[in-house]
């Protein structure tokens, strides 16, 4: 057997071993009580699981206008009107990179029971009876030109959140899209962005198969797909 064949065989065996390990540990949340979850398991659940999706996005290049090439989901939104207008030139105290910069972030379903039990921290106020999804690691105005007027920093953060509210959608496979009714940044000015989607306006079930989260942070489109059939916790859909 050639050296190349041996390397391929070893790589295949290693991959199969990792696959078996992941398959063994991937649904620990349904096999163990939350009090028995290890730190490594909590890290997996909250960062790479059916409820937590890693994303890597790149800001538009210098030759593109903000928002160009992103596109928004068709079919219209439910319940909340769009804020109107493009993302424009934003200001964000949290800082932002130049167009063309790549950002690595996390989109997480914060209202899901296993996430709540893993983090042991309450959701921000105002999210009762909402599906709550957070975006972490991506500035409010990613890819936009930065302005450093400290007197206007709080107002500009709120302006960015208002624009996000009008350009964010929960997109079920065969149901109308839903826009968030509540959008907050916590801690204010430097924290993660939480989006609340009213459960009264959209009922999701495992048979709906999948739902996508779409948003625009400055010139950057953020998307994450969630497989509802995998989001079962103790036999029930956990969202």
PDB file of C-alpha atoms in Angstrom:
ATOM      1  CA  UNK A   1       0.000   0.000   0.000  1.00  0.00           C
ATOM      2  CA  UNK A   2       1.364   3.391  -0.960  1.00  0.00           C
ATOM      3  CA  UNK A   3       2.142   6.135   1.545  1.00  0.00           C
ATOM      4  CA  UNK A   4      -0.636   8.289   0.059  1.00  0.00           C
ATOM      5  CA  UNK A   5      -3.146   5.466   0.528  1.00  0.00           C
ATOM      6  CA  UNK A   6      -2.061   5.003   4.136  1.00  0.00           C
ATOM      7  CA  UNK A   7      -2.527   8.728   4.803  1.00  0.00           C
ATOM      8  CA  UNK A   8      -6.002   8.658   3.276  1.00  0.00           C
ATOM      9  CA  UNK A   9      -6.923   5.575   5.311  1.00  0.00           C
ATOM     10  CA  UNK A  10      -5.714   7.197   8.536  1.00  0.00           C
ATOM     11  CA  UNK A  11      -7.585  10.417   7.760  1.00  0.00           C
ATOM     12  CA  UNK A  12     -10.756   8.481   7.023  1.00  0.00           C
ATOM     13  CA  UNK A  13     -10.480   6.556  10.285  1.00  0.00           C
ATOM     14  CA  UNK A  14      -9.938   9.779  12.235  1.00  0.00           C
ATOM     15  CA  UNK A  15     -12.956  11.419  10.600  1.00  0.00           C
ATOM     16  CA  UNK A  16     -15.122   8.377  11.337  1.00  0.00           C
ATOM     17  CA  UNK A  17     -13.966   8.430  14.951  1.00  0.00           C
ATOM     18  CA  UNK A  18     -14.848  12.100  15.311  1.00  0.00           C
ATOM     19  CA  UNK A  19     -18.233  11.486  13.704  1.00  0.00           C
ATOM     20  CA  UNK A  20     -18.975   8.701  16.175  1.00  0.00           C
ATOM     21  CA  UNK A  21     -17.826  10.876  19.068  1.00  0.00           C
ATOM     22  CA  UNK A  22     -20.032  13.765  17.951  1.00  0.00           C
ATOM     23  CA  UNK A  23     -23.015  11.463  17.406  1.00  0.00           C
ATOM     24  CA  UNK A  24     -22.515  10.060  20.901  1.00  0.00           C
ATOM     25  CA  UNK A  25     -22.333  13.445  22.589  1.00  0.00           C
ATOM     26  CA  UNK A  26     -24.522  15.608  20.352  1.00  0.00           C
ATOM     27  CA  UNK A  27     -27.812  14.912  22.162  1.00  0.00           C
ATOM     28  CA  UNK A  28     -26.518  14.807  25.725  1.00  0.00           C
ATOM     29  CA  UNK A  29     -29.166  17.417  26.578  1.00  0.00           C
ATOM     30  CA  UNK A  30     -31.810  14.710  26.161  1.00  0.00           C
ATOM     31  CA  UNK A  31     -29.864  12.073  28.097  1.00  0.00           C
ATOM     32  CA  UNK A  32     -28.601  13.961  31.133  1.00  0.00           C
ATOM     33  CA  UNK A  33     -30.126  16.319  33.655  1.00  0.00           C
ATOM     34  CA  UNK A  34     -28.956  19.936  33.207  1.00  0.00           C
ATOM     35  CA  UNK A  35     -27.238  19.736  36.590  1.00  0.00           C
ATOM     36  CA  UNK A  36     -24.987  17.015  35.125  1.00  0.00           C
ATOM     37  CA  UNK A  37     -23.907  18.905  32.005  1.00  0.00           C
ATOM     38  CA  UNK A  38     -20.161  19.501  31.909  1.00  0.00           C
ATOM     39  CA  UNK A  39     -18.544  22.808  30.990  1.00  0.00           C
ATOM     40  CA  UNK A  40     -17.534  21.378  27.609  1.00  0.00           C
ATOM     41  CA  UNK A  41     -21.101  20.212  26.959  1.00  0.00           C
ATOM     42  CA  UNK A  42     -22.546  23.606  27.860  1.00  0.00           C
ATOM     43  CA  UNK A  43     -20.011  25.225  25.540  1.00  0.00           C
ATOM     44  CA  UNK A  44     -21.091  22.915  22.721  1.00  0.00           C
ATOM     45  CA  UNK A  45     -24.788  23.508  23.382  1.00  0.00           C
ATOM     46  CA  UNK A  46     -24.471  27.294  23.449  1.00  0.00           C
ATOM     47  CA  UNK A  47     -22.039  27.672  20.549  1.00  0.00           C
ATOM     48  CA  UNK A  48     -22.490  24.790  18.106  1.00  0.00           C
ATOM     49  CA  UNK A  49     -25.769  22.931  18.367  1.00  0.00           C
ATOM     50  CA  UNK A  50     -29.250  22.922  16.796  1.00  0.00           C
ATOM     51  CA  UNK A  51     -29.894  26.171  18.721  1.00  0.00           C
ATOM     52  CA  UNK A  52     -26.578  27.943  18.045  1.00  0.00           C
ATOM     53  CA  UNK A  53     -25.143  28.582  14.578  1.00  0.00           C
ATOM     54  CA  UNK A  54     -21.719  29.999  13.841  1.00  0.00           C
ATOM     55  CA  UNK A  55     -21.678  32.516  10.972  1.00  0.00           C
ATOM     56  CA  UNK A  56     -18.894  34.151   8.959  1.00  0.00           C
ATOM     57  CA  UNK A  57     -19.834  37.220   6.923  1.00  0.00           C
ATOM     58  CA  UNK A  58     -17.898  39.760   4.878  1.00  0.00           C
ATOM     59  CA  UNK A  59     -18.739  43.433   4.440  1.00  0.00           C
ATOM     60  CA  UNK A  60     -19.354  44.738   0.937  1.00  0.00           C
ATOM     61  CA  UNK A  61     -16.268  45.978  -0.934  1.00  0.00           C
ATOM     62  CA  UNK A  62     -15.531  49.623  -1.540  1.00  0.00           C
ATOM     63  CA  UNK A  63     -17.226  49.503  -4.931  1.00  0.00           C
ATOM     64  CA  UNK A  64     -20.587  48.369  -3.530  1.00  0.00           C
ATOM     65  CA  UNK A  65     -23.226  50.382  -1.749  1.00  0.00           C
ATOM     66  CA  UNK A  66     -24.316  49.267   1.680  1.00  0.00           C
ATOM     67  CA  UNK A  67     -26.952  46.592   1.496  1.00  0.00           C
ATOM     68  CA  UNK A  68     -26.237  45.878  -2.188  1.00  0.00           C
ATOM     69  CA  UNK A  69     -26.197  42.220  -3.061  1.00  0.00           C
ATOM     70  CA  UNK A  70     -27.797  41.188   0.245  1.00  0.00           C
ATOM     71  CA  UNK A  71     -31.429  40.879  -0.692  1.00  0.00           C
ATOM     72  CA  UNK A  72     -34.373  40.421   1.652  1.00  0.00           C
ATOM     73  CA  UNK A  73     -36.791  37.513   1.935  1.00  0.00           C
ATOM     74  CA  UNK A  74     -39.859  37.696  -0.246  1.00  0.00           C
ATOM     75  CA  UNK A  75     -43.436  37.201   0.849  1.00  0.00           C
ATOM     76  CA  UNK A  76     -43.805  40.188   3.160  1.00  0.00           C
ATOM     77  CA  UNK A  77     -43.536  40.411   6.914  1.00  0.00           C
ATOM     78  CA  UNK A  78     -46.193  39.740   9.551  1.00  0.00           C
ATOM     79  CA  UNK A  79     -47.232  41.996  12.325  1.00  0.00           C
ATOM     80  CA  UNK A  80     -44.710  44.843  12.239  1.00  0.00           C
ATOM     81  CA  UNK A  81     -44.174  47.436   9.505  1.00  0.00           C
ATOM     82  CA  UNK A  82     -40.739  47.948   7.969  1.00  0.00           C
ATOM     83  CA  UNK A  83     -38.815  50.957   9.125  1.00  0.00           C
ATOM     84  CA  UNK A  84     -38.198  52.114   5.555  1.00  0.00           C
ATOM     85  CA  UNK A  85     -35.054  53.310   3.837  1.00  0.00           C
ATOM     86  CA  UNK A  86     -31.665  51.710   3.489  1.00  0.00           C
ATOM     87  CA  UNK A  87     -29.151  51.161   6.223  1.00  0.00           C
ATOM     88  CA  UNK A  88     -27.460  54.435   5.376  1.00  0.00           C
ATOM     89  CA  UNK A  89     -24.385  55.681   7.204  1.00  0.00           C
ATOM     90  CA  UNK A  90     -24.491  54.430  10.739  1.00  0.00           C
ATOM     91  CA  UNK A  91     -22.498  55.185  13.837  1.00  0.00           C
ATOM     92  CA  UNK A  92     -21.743  52.554  16.422  1.00  0.00           C
ATOM     93  CA  UNK A  93     -19.780  53.054  19.587  1.00  0.00           C
ATOM     94  CA  UNK A  94     -18.875  49.362  19.506  1.00  0.00           C
ATOM     95  CA  UNK A  95     -16.655  49.952  16.477  1.00  0.00           C
ATOM     96  CA  UNK A  96     -16.764  48.583  12.938  1.00  0.00           C
ATOM     97  CA  UNK A  97     -14.312  47.573  10.291  1.00  0.00           C
ATOM     98  CA  UNK A  98     -13.728  48.804   6.798  1.00  0.00           C
ATOM     99  CA  UNK A  99     -15.676  47.345   3.858  1.00  0.00           C
ATOM    100  CA  UNK A 100     -14.294  43.966   2.929  1.00  0.00           C
ATOM    101  CA  UNK A 101     -13.640  42.951   6.546  1.00  0.00           C
ATOM    102  CA  UNK A 102     -14.810  39.497   7.630  1.00  0.00           C
ATOM    103  CA  UNK A 103     -16.707  39.059  10.885  1.00  0.00           C
ATOM    104  CA  UNK A 104     -17.262  35.824  12.769  1.00  0.00           C
ATOM    105  CA  UNK A 105     -20.409  35.718  14.841  1.00  0.00           C
ATOM    106  CA  UNK A 106     -23.005  33.523  16.468  1.00  0.00           C
ATOM    107  CA  UNK A 107     -26.765  33.360  15.942  1.00  0.00           C
ATOM    108  CA  UNK A 108     -28.452  31.706  18.931  1.00  0.00           C
ATOM    109  CA  UNK A 109     -32.046  30.849  19.841  1.00  0.00           C
ATOM    110  CA  UNK A 110     -31.990  32.356  23.342  1.00  0.00           C
ATOM    111  CA  UNK A 111     -35.580  31.500  24.327  1.00  0.00           C
ATOM    112  CA  UNK A 112     -35.055  27.751  23.796  1.00  0.00           C
ATOM    113  CA  UNK A 113     -35.339  25.912  27.120  1.00  0.00           C
ATOM    114  CA  UNK A 114     -31.982  24.082  26.891  1.00  0.00           C
ATOM    115  CA  UNK A 115     -30.181  27.377  26.219  1.00  0.00           C
ATOM    116  CA  UNK A 116     -31.957  29.032  29.154  1.00  0.00           C
ATOM    117  CA  UNK A 117     -31.054  26.100  31.429  1.00  0.00           C
ATOM    118  CA  UNK A 118     -27.449  26.086  30.227  1.00  0.00           C
ATOM    119  CA  UNK A 119     -26.847  29.818  30.691  1.00  0.00           C
ATOM    120  CA  UNK A 120     -28.902  30.232  33.882  1.00  0.00           C
ATOM    121  CA  UNK A 121     -29.442  33.905  33.105  1.00  0.00           C
ATOM    122  CA  UNK A 122     -32.782  35.615  32.414  1.00  0.00           C
ATOM    123  CA  UNK A 123     -33.623  37.141  29.070  1.00  0.00           C
ATOM    124  CA  UNK A 124     -33.763  40.943  28.811  1.00  0.00           C
ATOM    125  CA  UNK A 125     -37.047  42.597  29.815  1.00  0.00           C
ATOM    126  CA  UNK A 126     -39.853  42.745  27.271  1.00  0.00           C
ATOM    127  CA  UNK A 127     -39.436  39.309  25.703  1.00  0.00           C
ATOM    128  CA  UNK A 128     -42.302  37.417  27.354  1.00  0.00           C
ATOM    129  CA  UNK A 129     -44.153  35.210  24.823  1.00  0.00           C
ATOM    130  CA  UNK A 130     -41.557  35.848  22.122  1.00  0.00           C
ATOM    131  CA  UNK A 131     -39.148  33.698  20.188  1.00  0.00           C
ATOM    132  CA  UNK A 132     -35.843  35.326  21.095  1.00  0.00           C
ATOM    133  CA  UNK A 133     -32.796  35.123  18.822  1.00  0.00           C
ATOM    134  CA  UNK A 134     -29.502  36.866  19.478  1.00  0.00           C
ATOM    135  CA  UNK A 135     -26.652  37.861  17.173  1.00  0.00           C
ATOM    136  CA  UNK A 136     -23.201  38.060  18.746  1.00  0.00           C
ATOM    137  CA  UNK A 137     -19.843  39.208  17.423  1.00  0.00           C
ATOM    138  CA  UNK A 138     -21.050  41.443  14.571  1.00  0.00           C
ATOM    139  CA  UNK A 139     -21.140  45.269  15.009  1.00  0.00           C
ATOM    140  CA  UNK A 140     -24.435  47.073  14.500  1.00  0.00           C
ATOM    141  CA  UNK A 141     -23.076  48.916  11.452  1.00  0.00           C
ATOM    142  CA  UNK A 142     -20.613  46.361  10.125  1.00  0.00           C
ATOM    143  CA  UNK A 143     -18.829  47.626   7.038  1.00  0.00           C
ATOM    144  CA  UNK A 144     -20.139  51.174   7.426  1.00  0.00           C
ATOM    145  CA  UNK A 145     -18.027  54.288   7.788  1.00  0.00           C
ATOM    146  CA  UNK A 146     -17.514  55.137  11.446  1.00  0.00           C
ATOM    147  CA  UNK A 147     -18.354  58.437  13.080  1.00  0.00           C
ATOM    148  CA  UNK A 148     -16.979  59.238  16.535  1.00  0.00           C
ATOM    149  CA  UNK A 149     -19.354  61.875  17.941  1.00  0.00           C
ATOM    150  CA  UNK A 150     -19.681  60.769  21.563  1.00  0.00           C
ATOM    151  CA  UNK A 151     -22.580  63.166  22.203  1.00  0.00           C
ATOM    152  CA  UNK A 152     -24.664  61.298  19.642  1.00  0.00           C
ATOM    153  CA  UNK A 153     -23.492  57.771  20.450  1.00  0.00           C
ATOM    154  CA  UNK A 154     -26.607  56.624  22.318  1.00  0.00           C
ATOM    155  CA  UNK A 155     -28.927  58.077  19.703  1.00  0.00           C
ATOM    156  CA  UNK A 156     -26.948  56.546  16.834  1.00  0.00           C
ATOM    157  CA  UNK A 157     -27.023  53.119  18.508  1.00  0.00           C
ATOM    158  CA  UNK A 158     -30.795  53.405  18.787  1.00  0.00           C
ATOM    159  CA  UNK A 159     -31.039  54.516  15.149  1.00  0.00           C
ATOM    160  CA  UNK A 160     -29.115  51.392  14.138  1.00  0.00           C
ATOM    161  CA  UNK A 161     -31.376  49.173  16.244  1.00  0.00           C
ATOM    162  CA  UNK A 162     -34.462  50.774  14.673  1.00  0.00           C
ATOM    163  CA  UNK A 163     -33.100  50.042  11.206  1.00  0.00           C
ATOM    164  CA  UNK A 164     -32.287  46.468  12.227  1.00  0.00           C
ATOM    165  CA  UNK A 165     -35.886  46.052  13.389  1.00  0.00           C
ATOM    166  CA  UNK A 166     -37.147  46.877   9.914  1.00  0.00           C
ATOM    167  CA  UNK A 167     -34.602  44.712   8.093  1.00  0.00           C
ATOM    168  CA  UNK A 168     -34.786  41.525  10.135  1.00  0.00           C
ATOM    169  CA  UNK A 169     -37.060  38.541   9.444  1.00  0.00           C
ATOM    170  CA  UNK A 170     -37.882  35.128  10.781  1.00  0.00           C
ATOM    171  CA  UNK A 171     -38.520  33.110   7.623  1.00  0.00           C
ATOM    172  CA  UNK A 172     -40.460  29.827   7.996  1.00  0.00           C
ATOM    173  CA  UNK A 173     -40.453  27.397   5.098  1.00  0.00           C
ATOM    174  CA  UNK A 174     -44.158  27.597   4.172  1.00  0.00           C
ATOM    175  CA  UNK A 175     -45.529  30.434   6.284  1.00  0.00           C
ATOM    176  CA  UNK A 176     -45.411  34.240   6.042  1.00  0.00           C
ATOM    177  CA  UNK A 177     -42.252  35.961   7.244  1.00  0.00           C
ATOM    178  CA  UNK A 178     -42.289  37.653  10.635  1.00  0.00           C
ATOM    179  CA  UNK A 179     -40.451  40.804  11.692  1.00  0.00           C
ATOM    180  CA  UNK A 180     -39.346  41.379  15.299  1.00  0.00           C
ATOM    181  CA  UNK A 181     -41.487  43.446  17.630  1.00  0.00           C
ATOM    182  CA  UNK A 182     -38.636  44.014  20.085  1.00  0.00           C
ATOM    183  CA  UNK A 183     -34.937  44.649  19.407  1.00  0.00           C
ATOM    184  CA  UNK A 184     -32.492  45.493  22.181  1.00  0.00           C
ATOM    185  CA  UNK A 185     -28.749  45.591  22.661  1.00  0.00           C
ATOM    186  CA  UNK A 186     -27.451  44.315  25.981  1.00  0.00           C
ATOM    187  CA  UNK A 187     -25.396  45.675  27.530  1.00  0.00           C
ATOM    188  CA  UNK A 188     -26.310  48.907  25.790  1.00  0.00           C
ATOM    189  CA  UNK A 189     -23.624  50.202  23.457  1.00  0.00           C
ATOM    190  CA  UNK A 190     -21.341  47.191  23.604  1.00  0.00           C
ATOM    191  CA  UNK A 191     -23.427  44.075  23.873  1.00  0.00           C
ATOM    192  CA  UNK A 192     -25.225  41.507  21.802  1.00  0.00           C
ATOM    193  CA  UNK A 193     -28.416  42.190  19.868  1.00  0.00           C
ATOM    194  CA  UNK A 194     -31.586  40.363  20.900  1.00  0.00           C
ATOM    195  CA  UNK A 195     -34.564  40.069  18.544  1.00  0.00           C
ATOM    196  CA  UNK A 196     -38.037  39.168  19.832  1.00  0.00           C
ATOM    197  CA  UNK A 197     -40.632  37.640  17.476  1.00  0.00           C
ATOM    198  CA  UNK A 198     -44.191  37.404  18.799  1.00  0.00           C
ATOM    199  CA  UNK A 199     -45.460  33.848  19.310  1.00  0.00           C
ATOM    200  CA  UNK A 200     -49.007  35.182  18.930  1.00  0.00           C
ATOM    201  CA  UNK A 201     -48.244  36.015  15.286  1.00  0.00           C
ATOM    202  CA  UNK A 202     -46.421  32.821  14.335  1.00  0.00           C
ATOM    203  CA  UNK A 203     -46.749  29.260  15.624  1.00  0.00           C
ATOM    204  CA  UNK A 204     -43.864  26.960  14.759  1.00  0.00           C
ATOM    205  CA  UNK A 205     -44.068  23.167  14.926  1.00  0.00           C
ATOM    206  CA  UNK A 206     -41.595  20.373  14.109  1.00  0.00           C
ATOM    207  CA  UNK A 207     -43.535  19.610  10.917  1.00  0.00           C
ATOM    208  CA  UNK A 208     -42.647  23.104   9.648  1.00  0.00           C
ATOM    209  CA  UNK A 209     -39.191  21.524   9.107  1.00  0.00           C
ATOM    210  CA  UNK A 210     -37.003  24.619   9.118  1.00  0.00           C
ATOM    211  CA  UNK A 211     -36.902  28.352   9.715  1.00  0.00           C
ATOM    212  CA  UNK A 212     -34.285  30.921   8.731  1.00  0.00           C
ATOM    213  CA  UNK A 213     -33.150  34.103  10.453  1.00  0.00           C
ATOM    214  CA  UNK A 214     -32.269  36.995   8.113  1.00  0.00           C
ATOM    215  CA  UNK A 215     -30.891  40.406   9.098  1.00  0.00           C
ATOM    216  CA  UNK A 216     -28.708  43.251   7.800  1.00  0.00           C
ATOM    217  CA  UNK A 217     -25.979  44.612  10.081  1.00  0.00           C
ATOM    218  CA  UNK A 218     -24.774  47.666   8.167  1.00  0.00           C
ATOM    219  CA  UNK A 219     -23.730  46.347   4.752  1.00  0.00           C
ATOM    220  CA  UNK A 220     -23.523  42.759   5.999  1.00  0.00           C
ATOM    221  CA  UNK A 221     -26.277  40.196   5.551  1.00  0.00           C
ATOM    222  CA  UNK A 222     -26.534  37.728   8.437  1.00  0.00           C
ATOM    223  CA  UNK A 223     -28.386  34.462   7.831  1.00  0.00           C
ATOM    224  CA  UNK A 224     -28.785  31.282   9.841  1.00  0.00           C
ATOM    225  CA  UNK A 225     -30.937  28.219   9.209  1.00  0.00           C
ATOM    226  CA  UNK A 226     -32.493  26.231  12.044  1.00  0.00           C
ATOM    227  CA  UNK A 227     -33.769  22.657  11.589  1.00  0.00           C
ATOM    228  CA  UNK A 228     -36.862  22.399  13.764  1.00  0.00           C
ATOM    229  CA  UNK A 229     -36.796  18.593  13.777  1.00  0.00           C
ATOM    230  CA  UNK A 230     -33.432  18.741  15.545  1.00  0.00           C
ATOM    231  CA  UNK A 231     -34.583  21.288  18.140  1.00  0.00           C
ATOM    232  CA  UNK A 232     -36.379  18.750  20.319  1.00  0.00           C
ATOM    233  CA  UNK A 233     -35.764  18.794  24.050  1.00  0.00           C
ATOM    234  CA  UNK A 234     -37.320  16.147  26.287  1.00  0.00           C
ATOM    235  CA  UNK A 235     -39.633  15.223  23.407  1.00  0.00           C
ATOM    236  CA  UNK A 236     -40.902  18.755  22.752  1.00  0.00           C
ATOM    237  CA  UNK A 237     -39.945  21.491  20.319  1.00  0.00           C
ATOM    238  CA  UNK A 238     -37.698  23.894  22.258  1.00  0.00           C
ATOM    239  CA  UNK A 239     -37.719  27.373  20.723  1.00  0.00           C
TER     240      UNK A 239
END
